[in-house]
Amino acid sequence: MNQSIEQDHLEVLLVNDGSRDNNSTIINEIIQNKSKIKAFHFPIPSGASGKPINIGLQNAEGEYVIFADPDDLFTENGIELLYQQAQGHDIDIVMGTSKVFNSLGYYQYTIYKKRHVPHYTLQK
């Protein structure tokens, strides 16, 4: 909700996979009076990430989709930067840098270091 991207370009789908804590109440408070935020609640945990992801995909109306777990953080301009790259270079998949936080601070996953991957069109 604190992203720099224009809110007209952002739709948020919250999928509560049967959490047994207070998440349903918190989610419902967050989405009050916010038409671009929708919530889906499972009564019991599905046991895998596939079902909640599929519910999100089936209900997404945007051109692009990003997945985030409850413990994921984005810089304020993170989603806007990813969107600009996808739009500006006419590409379907973009990936940002991932950092893992630990008790000593954080470290960067080396697999996500910046690199250029050429755009290929599949031939039939």
PDB file of C-alpha atoms in Angstrom:
ATOM      1  CA  MET A   1       0.000   0.000   0.000  1.00  0.00           C
ATOM      2  CA  ASN A   2       3.042   2.275   0.325  1.00  0.00           C
ATOM      3  CA  GLN A   3       4.222   1.823  -3.245  1.00  0.00           C
ATOM      4  CA  SER A   4       5.173   4.772  -5.457  1.00  0.00           C
ATOM      5  CA  ILE A   5       3.347   3.319  -8.468  1.00  0.00           C
ATOM      6  CA  GLU A   6       0.068   5.071  -9.276  1.00  0.00           C
ATOM      7  CA  GLN A   7      -2.712   3.285  -7.428  1.00  0.00           C
ATOM      8  CA  ASP A   8      -4.667   3.007 -10.708  1.00  0.00           C
ATOM      9  CA  HIS A   9      -1.926   0.621 -11.909  1.00  0.00           C
ATOM     10  CA  LEU A  10      -2.036  -1.556  -8.808  1.00  0.00           C
ATOM     11  CA  GLU A  11      -4.474  -4.242  -7.745  1.00  0.00           C
ATOM     12  CA  VAL A  12      -3.807  -6.183  -4.543  1.00  0.00           C
ATOM     13  CA  LEU A  13      -5.218  -9.652  -3.908  1.00  0.00           C
ATOM     14  CA  LEU A  14      -4.761 -11.045  -0.416  1.00  0.00           C
ATOM     15  CA  VAL A  15      -5.195 -14.804  -0.123  1.00  0.00           C
ATOM     16  CA  ASN A  16      -5.437 -16.061   3.444  1.00  0.00           C
ATOM     17  CA  ASP A  17      -4.633 -19.766   3.288  1.00  0.00           C
ATOM     18  CA  GLY A  18      -6.562 -20.845   6.383  1.00  0.00           C
ATOM     19  CA  SER A  19      -4.430 -18.985   8.885  1.00  0.00           C
ATOM     20  CA  ARG A  20      -5.523 -19.755  12.440  1.00  0.00           C
ATOM     21  CA  ASP A  21      -4.387 -16.477  13.935  1.00  0.00           C
ATOM     22  CA  ASN A  22      -5.998 -13.064  13.573  1.00  0.00           C
ATOM     23  CA  ASN A  23      -5.122 -12.605   9.868  1.00  0.00           C
ATOM     24  CA  SER A  24      -8.706 -12.643   8.572  1.00  0.00           C
ATOM     25  CA  THR A  25      -9.691  -9.789  10.878  1.00  0.00           C
ATOM     26  CA  ILE A  26      -6.554  -7.788  10.038  1.00  0.00           C
ATOM     27  CA  ILE A  27      -7.040  -8.314   6.293  1.00  0.00           C
ATOM     28  CA  ASN A  28     -10.707  -7.287   6.448  1.00  0.00           C
ATOM     29  CA  GLU A  29      -9.762  -4.097   8.317  1.00  0.00           C
ATOM     30  CA  ILE A  30      -7.099  -3.267   5.716  1.00  0.00           C
ATOM     31  CA  ILE A  31      -9.415  -3.671   2.733  1.00  0.00           C
ATOM     32  CA  GLN A  32     -12.310  -1.594   4.058  1.00  0.00           C
ATOM     33  CA  ASN A  33     -13.189   1.119   1.527  1.00  0.00           C
ATOM     34  CA  LYS A  34     -10.374   0.100  -0.817  1.00  0.00           C
ATOM     35  CA  SER A  35     -11.767  -1.077  -4.142  1.00  0.00           C
ATOM     36  CA  LYS A  36      -8.353  -2.112  -5.548  1.00  0.00           C
ATOM     37  CA  ILE A  37      -7.729  -4.571  -2.696  1.00  0.00           C
ATOM     38  CA  LYS A  38      -9.600  -7.867  -2.572  1.00  0.00           C
ATOM     39  CA  ALA A  39      -9.401 -10.676  -0.042  1.00  0.00           C
ATOM     40  CA  PHE A  40      -9.983 -14.409  -0.314  1.00  0.00           C
ATOM     41  CA  HIS A  41     -10.109 -16.586   2.789  1.00  0.00           C
ATOM     42  CA  PHE A  42      -9.749 -20.373   2.984  1.00  0.00           C
ATOM     43  CA  PRO A  43     -11.485 -21.882   6.045  1.00  0.00           C
ATOM     44  CA  ILE A  44      -8.643 -24.378   6.560  1.00  0.00           C
ATOM     45  CA  PRO A  45      -5.040 -24.478   5.267  1.00  0.00           C
ATOM     46  CA  SER A  46      -4.781 -25.938   1.768  1.00  0.00           C
ATOM     47  CA  GLY A  47      -1.473 -27.627   2.580  1.00  0.00           C
ATOM     48  CA  ALA A  48       0.394 -26.228  -0.417  1.00  0.00           C
ATOM     49  CA  SER A  49       1.104 -22.897  -2.086  1.00  0.00           C
ATOM     50  CA  GLY A  50      -0.478 -23.897  -5.408  1.00  0.00           C
ATOM     51  CA  LYS A  51      -4.124 -23.468  -4.427  1.00  0.00           C
ATOM     52  CA  PRO A  52      -3.821 -19.913  -3.027  1.00  0.00           C
ATOM     53  CA  ILE A  53      -1.651 -18.889  -5.992  1.00  0.00           C
ATOM     54  CA  ASN A  54      -4.236 -20.255  -8.430  1.00  0.00           C
ATOM     55  CA  ILE A  55      -7.047 -18.391  -6.634  1.00  0.00           C
ATOM     56  CA  GLY A  56      -5.030 -15.193  -6.989  1.00  0.00           C
ATOM     57  CA  LEU A  57      -4.315 -15.818 -10.668  1.00  0.00           C
ATOM     58  CA  GLN A  58      -7.947 -16.639 -11.438  1.00  0.00           C
ATOM     59  CA  ASN A  59      -9.087 -13.366  -9.874  1.00  0.00           C
ATOM     60  CA  ALA A  60      -6.306 -11.056 -11.071  1.00  0.00           C
ATOM     61  CA  GLU A  61      -7.414  -8.491 -13.635  1.00  0.00           C
ATOM     62  CA  GLY A  62      -4.084  -6.783 -14.313  1.00  0.00           C
ATOM     63  CA  GLU A  63      -1.598  -7.214 -17.119  1.00  0.00           C
ATOM     64  CA  TYR A  64       1.195  -8.333 -14.772  1.00  0.00           C
ATOM     65  CA  VAL A  65       1.244 -10.406 -11.594  1.00  0.00           C
ATOM     66  CA  ILE A  66       3.698 -10.393  -8.711  1.00  0.00           C
ATOM     67  CA  PHE A  67       3.638 -12.882  -5.862  1.00  0.00           C
ATOM     68  CA  ALA A  68       4.569 -11.906  -2.330  1.00  0.00           C
ATOM     69  CA  ASP A  69       4.605 -13.858   0.910  1.00  0.00           C
ATOM     70  CA  PRO A  70       3.699 -12.245   4.247  1.00  0.00           C
ATOM     71  CA  ASP A  71       7.366 -11.871   5.146  1.00  0.00           C
ATOM     72  CA  ASP A  72       8.390 -10.232   1.849  1.00  0.00           C
ATOM     73  CA  LEU A  73       9.314  -6.549   1.773  1.00  0.00           C
ATOM     74  CA  PHE A  74       9.513  -4.198  -1.208  1.00  0.00           C
ATOM     75  CA  THR A  75      11.256  -0.848  -1.479  1.00  0.00           C
ATOM     76  CA  GLU A  76       8.758   1.973  -1.987  1.00  0.00           C
ATOM     77  CA  ASN A  77       9.505   2.102  -5.702  1.00  0.00           C
ATOM     78  CA  GLY A  78      10.086  -1.646  -6.169  1.00  0.00           C
ATOM     79  CA  ILE A  79       6.892  -2.540  -7.985  1.00  0.00           C
ATOM     80  CA  GLU A  80       7.026   0.637 -10.063  1.00  0.00           C
ATOM     81  CA  LEU A  81      10.573  -0.176 -11.223  1.00  0.00           C
ATOM     82  CA  LEU A  82       9.575  -3.714 -12.205  1.00  0.00           C
ATOM     83  CA  TYR A  83       6.514  -2.375 -14.050  1.00  0.00           C
ATOM     84  CA  GLN A  84       8.598   0.233 -15.910  1.00  0.00           C
ATOM     85  CA  GLN A  85      11.089  -2.432 -17.023  1.00  0.00           C
ATOM     86  CA  ALA A  86       8.327  -4.706 -18.309  1.00  0.00           C
ATOM     87  CA  GLN A  87       6.565  -1.861 -20.120  1.00  0.00           C
ATOM     88  CA  GLY A  88       9.673  -0.092 -21.398  1.00  0.00           C
ATOM     89  CA  HIS A  89      11.273  -3.195 -22.867  1.00  0.00           C
ATOM     90  CA  ASP A  90       8.119  -5.087 -23.894  1.00  0.00           C
ATOM     91  CA  ILE A  91       9.041  -8.131 -21.820  1.00  0.00           C
ATOM     92  CA  ASP A  92       6.845 -10.595 -19.975  1.00  0.00           C
ATOM     93  CA  ILE A  93       9.010 -11.503 -16.991  1.00  0.00           C
ATOM     94  CA  VAL A  94      11.083  -9.232 -14.770  1.00  0.00           C
ATOM     95  CA  MET A  95      12.869 -10.093 -11.557  1.00  0.00           C
ATOM     96  CA  GLY A  96      14.238  -7.810  -8.884  1.00  0.00           C
ATOM     97  CA  THR A  97      17.072  -8.339  -6.464  1.00  0.00           C
ATOM     98  CA  SER A  98      16.302 -10.479  -3.454  1.00  0.00           C
ATOM     99  CA  LYS A  99      17.906  -9.956  -0.077  1.00  0.00           C
ATOM    100  CA  VAL A 100      17.605 -12.268   2.893  1.00  0.00           C
ATOM    101  CA  PHE A 101      17.495 -10.771   6.368  1.00  0.00           C
ATOM    102  CA  ASN A 102      19.070 -12.534   9.294  1.00  0.00           C
ATOM    103  CA  SER A 103      20.000 -11.627  12.866  1.00  0.00           C
ATOM    104  CA  LEU A 104      23.206  -9.932  11.668  1.00  0.00           C
ATOM    105  CA  GLY A 105      21.560  -7.767   9.013  1.00  0.00           C
ATOM    106  CA  TYR A 106      21.063  -9.165   5.532  1.00  0.00           C
ATOM    107  CA  TYR A 107      22.892 -10.582   2.579  1.00  0.00           C
ATOM    108  CA  GLN A 108      22.125 -10.645  -1.132  1.00  0.00           C
ATOM    109  CA  TYR A 109      21.371 -13.834  -3.000  1.00  0.00           C
ATOM    110  CA  THR A 110      24.025 -14.109  -5.687  1.00  0.00           C
ATOM    111  CA  ILE A 111      21.630 -15.844  -8.090  1.00  0.00           C
ATOM    112  CA  TYR A 112      19.746 -12.568  -8.511  1.00  0.00           C
ATOM    113  CA  LYS A 113      22.675 -10.325  -9.376  1.00  0.00           C
ATOM    114  CA  LYS A 114      21.962  -7.967 -12.241  1.00  0.00           C
ATOM    115  CA  ARG A 115      22.480  -9.488 -15.655  1.00  0.00           C
ATOM    116  CA  HIS A 116      21.080  -8.909 -19.092  1.00  0.00           C
ATOM    117  CA  VAL A 117      19.061 -11.690 -20.636  1.00  0.00           C
ATOM    118  CA  PRO A 118      18.190 -11.131 -24.295  1.00  0.00           C
ATOM    119  CA  HIS A 119      14.574 -11.193 -25.372  1.00  0.00           C
ATOM    120  CA  TYR A 120      13.778 -14.177 -27.558  1.00  0.00           C
ATOM    121  CA  THR A 121      10.676 -14.902 -29.586  1.00  0.00           C
ATOM    122  CA  LEU A 122       9.707 -18.545 -29.819  1.00  0.00           C
ATOM    123  CA  GLN A 123       9.342 -19.889 -33.358  1.00  0.00           C
ATOM    124  CA  LYS A 124       6.600 -22.369 -34.194  1.00  0.00           C
TER     125      LYS A 124
END
